[in-house]
PDB file of C-alpha atoms in Angstrom:
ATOM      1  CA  UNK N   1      72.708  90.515  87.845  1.00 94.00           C
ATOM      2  CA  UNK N   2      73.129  94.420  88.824  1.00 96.00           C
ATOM      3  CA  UNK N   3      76.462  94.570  86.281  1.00 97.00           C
ATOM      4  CA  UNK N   4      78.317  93.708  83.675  1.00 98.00           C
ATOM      5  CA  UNK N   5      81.527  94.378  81.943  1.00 97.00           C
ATOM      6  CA  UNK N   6      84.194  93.767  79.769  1.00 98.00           C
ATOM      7  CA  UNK N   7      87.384  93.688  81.410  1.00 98.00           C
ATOM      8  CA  UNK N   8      89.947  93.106  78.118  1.00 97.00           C
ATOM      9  CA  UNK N   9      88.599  94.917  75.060  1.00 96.00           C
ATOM     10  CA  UNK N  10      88.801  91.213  72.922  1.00 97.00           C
ATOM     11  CA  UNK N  11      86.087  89.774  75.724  1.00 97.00           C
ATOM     12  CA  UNK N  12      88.155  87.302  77.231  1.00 98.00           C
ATOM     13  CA  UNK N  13      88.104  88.555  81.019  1.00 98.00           C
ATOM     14  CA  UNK N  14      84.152  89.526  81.782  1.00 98.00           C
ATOM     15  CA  UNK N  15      83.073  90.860  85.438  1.00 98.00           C
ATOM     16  CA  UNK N  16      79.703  90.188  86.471  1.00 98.00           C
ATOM     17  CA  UNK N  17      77.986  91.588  89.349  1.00 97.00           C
ATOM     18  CA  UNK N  18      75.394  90.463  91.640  1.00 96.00           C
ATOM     19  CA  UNK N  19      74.243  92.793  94.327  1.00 94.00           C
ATOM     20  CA  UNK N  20      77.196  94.363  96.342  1.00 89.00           C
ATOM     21  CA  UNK N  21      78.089  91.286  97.835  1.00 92.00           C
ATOM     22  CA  UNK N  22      79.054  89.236  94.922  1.00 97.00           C
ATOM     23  CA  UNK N  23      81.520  89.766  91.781  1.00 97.00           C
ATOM     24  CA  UNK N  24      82.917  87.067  89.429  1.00 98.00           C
ATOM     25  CA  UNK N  25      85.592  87.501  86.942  1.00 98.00           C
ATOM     26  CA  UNK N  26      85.575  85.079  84.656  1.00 98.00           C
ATOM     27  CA  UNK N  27      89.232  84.626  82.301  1.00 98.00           C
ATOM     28  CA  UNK N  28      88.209  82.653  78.973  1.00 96.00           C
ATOM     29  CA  UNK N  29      91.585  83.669  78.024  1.00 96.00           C
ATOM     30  CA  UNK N  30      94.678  81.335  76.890  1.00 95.00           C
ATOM     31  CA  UNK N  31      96.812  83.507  80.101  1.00 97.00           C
ATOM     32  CA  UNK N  32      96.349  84.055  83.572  1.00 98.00           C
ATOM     33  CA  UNK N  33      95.086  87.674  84.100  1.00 98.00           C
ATOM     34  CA  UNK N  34      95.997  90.333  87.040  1.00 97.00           C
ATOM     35  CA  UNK N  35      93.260  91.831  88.580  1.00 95.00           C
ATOM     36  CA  UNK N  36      93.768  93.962  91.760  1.00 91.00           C
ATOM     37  CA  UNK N  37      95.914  91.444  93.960  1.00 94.00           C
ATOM     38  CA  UNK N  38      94.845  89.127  92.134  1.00 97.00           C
ATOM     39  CA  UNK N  39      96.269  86.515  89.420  1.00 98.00           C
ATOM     40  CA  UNK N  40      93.450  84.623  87.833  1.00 98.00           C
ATOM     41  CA  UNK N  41      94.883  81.645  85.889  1.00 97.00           C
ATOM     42  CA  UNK N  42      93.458  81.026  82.395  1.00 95.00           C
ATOM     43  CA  UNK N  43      90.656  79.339  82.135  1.00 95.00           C
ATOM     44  CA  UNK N  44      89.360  80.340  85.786  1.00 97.00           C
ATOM     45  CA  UNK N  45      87.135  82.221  87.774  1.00 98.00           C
ATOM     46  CA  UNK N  46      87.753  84.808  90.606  1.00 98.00           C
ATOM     47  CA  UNK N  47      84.698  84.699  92.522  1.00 98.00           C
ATOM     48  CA  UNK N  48      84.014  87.508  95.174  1.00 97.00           C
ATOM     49  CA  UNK N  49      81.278  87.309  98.326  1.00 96.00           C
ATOM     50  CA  UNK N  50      81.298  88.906 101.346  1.00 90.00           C
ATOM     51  CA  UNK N  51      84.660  90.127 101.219  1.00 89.00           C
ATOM     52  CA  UNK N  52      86.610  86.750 100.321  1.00 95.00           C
ATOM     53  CA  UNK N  53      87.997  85.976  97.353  1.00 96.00           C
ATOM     54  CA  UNK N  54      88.835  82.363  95.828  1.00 97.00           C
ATOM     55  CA  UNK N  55      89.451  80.865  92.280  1.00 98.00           C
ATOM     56  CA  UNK N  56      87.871  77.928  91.037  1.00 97.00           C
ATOM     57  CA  UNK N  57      89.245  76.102  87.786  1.00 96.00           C
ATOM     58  CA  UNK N  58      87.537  73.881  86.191  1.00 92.00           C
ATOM     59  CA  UNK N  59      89.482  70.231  85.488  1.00 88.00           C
ATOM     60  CA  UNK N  60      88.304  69.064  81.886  1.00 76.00           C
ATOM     61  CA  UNK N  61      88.723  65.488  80.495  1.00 78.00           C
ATOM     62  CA  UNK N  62      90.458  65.147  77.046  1.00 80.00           C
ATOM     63  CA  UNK N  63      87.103  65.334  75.413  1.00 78.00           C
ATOM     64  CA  UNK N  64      86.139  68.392  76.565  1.00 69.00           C
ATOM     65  CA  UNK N  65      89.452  70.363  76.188  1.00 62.00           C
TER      66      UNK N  65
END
């Protein structure tokens, strides 16, 4: 990890770093979040390498949520 930061001042969007080939911004908040071109839905992760973006979201069972 070469980086880290808070993205929303409460902690609920966090950008991590790797190298500088690889970002993720994670959103542990309740709403999606705008970053760049980007809307990350709640709950999600933008994840950055080599120039391509995608968004994974994790699918929880009732027990988990």
């Amino acid at each position: 990890m070469t980086d880290f930061k808070f993205l929303k001042e409460d902690g609920s969007v966090q950008m991590t770093e790797y190298g500088d080939e690889i970002s993720v911004i994670a959103n542990f908040g309740d709403v999606p979040y705008s970053y760049t071109q980007h809307t990350i839905p709640e709950h999600s992760l933008l994840l950055q390498m080599d120039g391509k973006f995608s968004i994974y979201t994790p699918v929880l069972s009732d027990d988990n949520k």
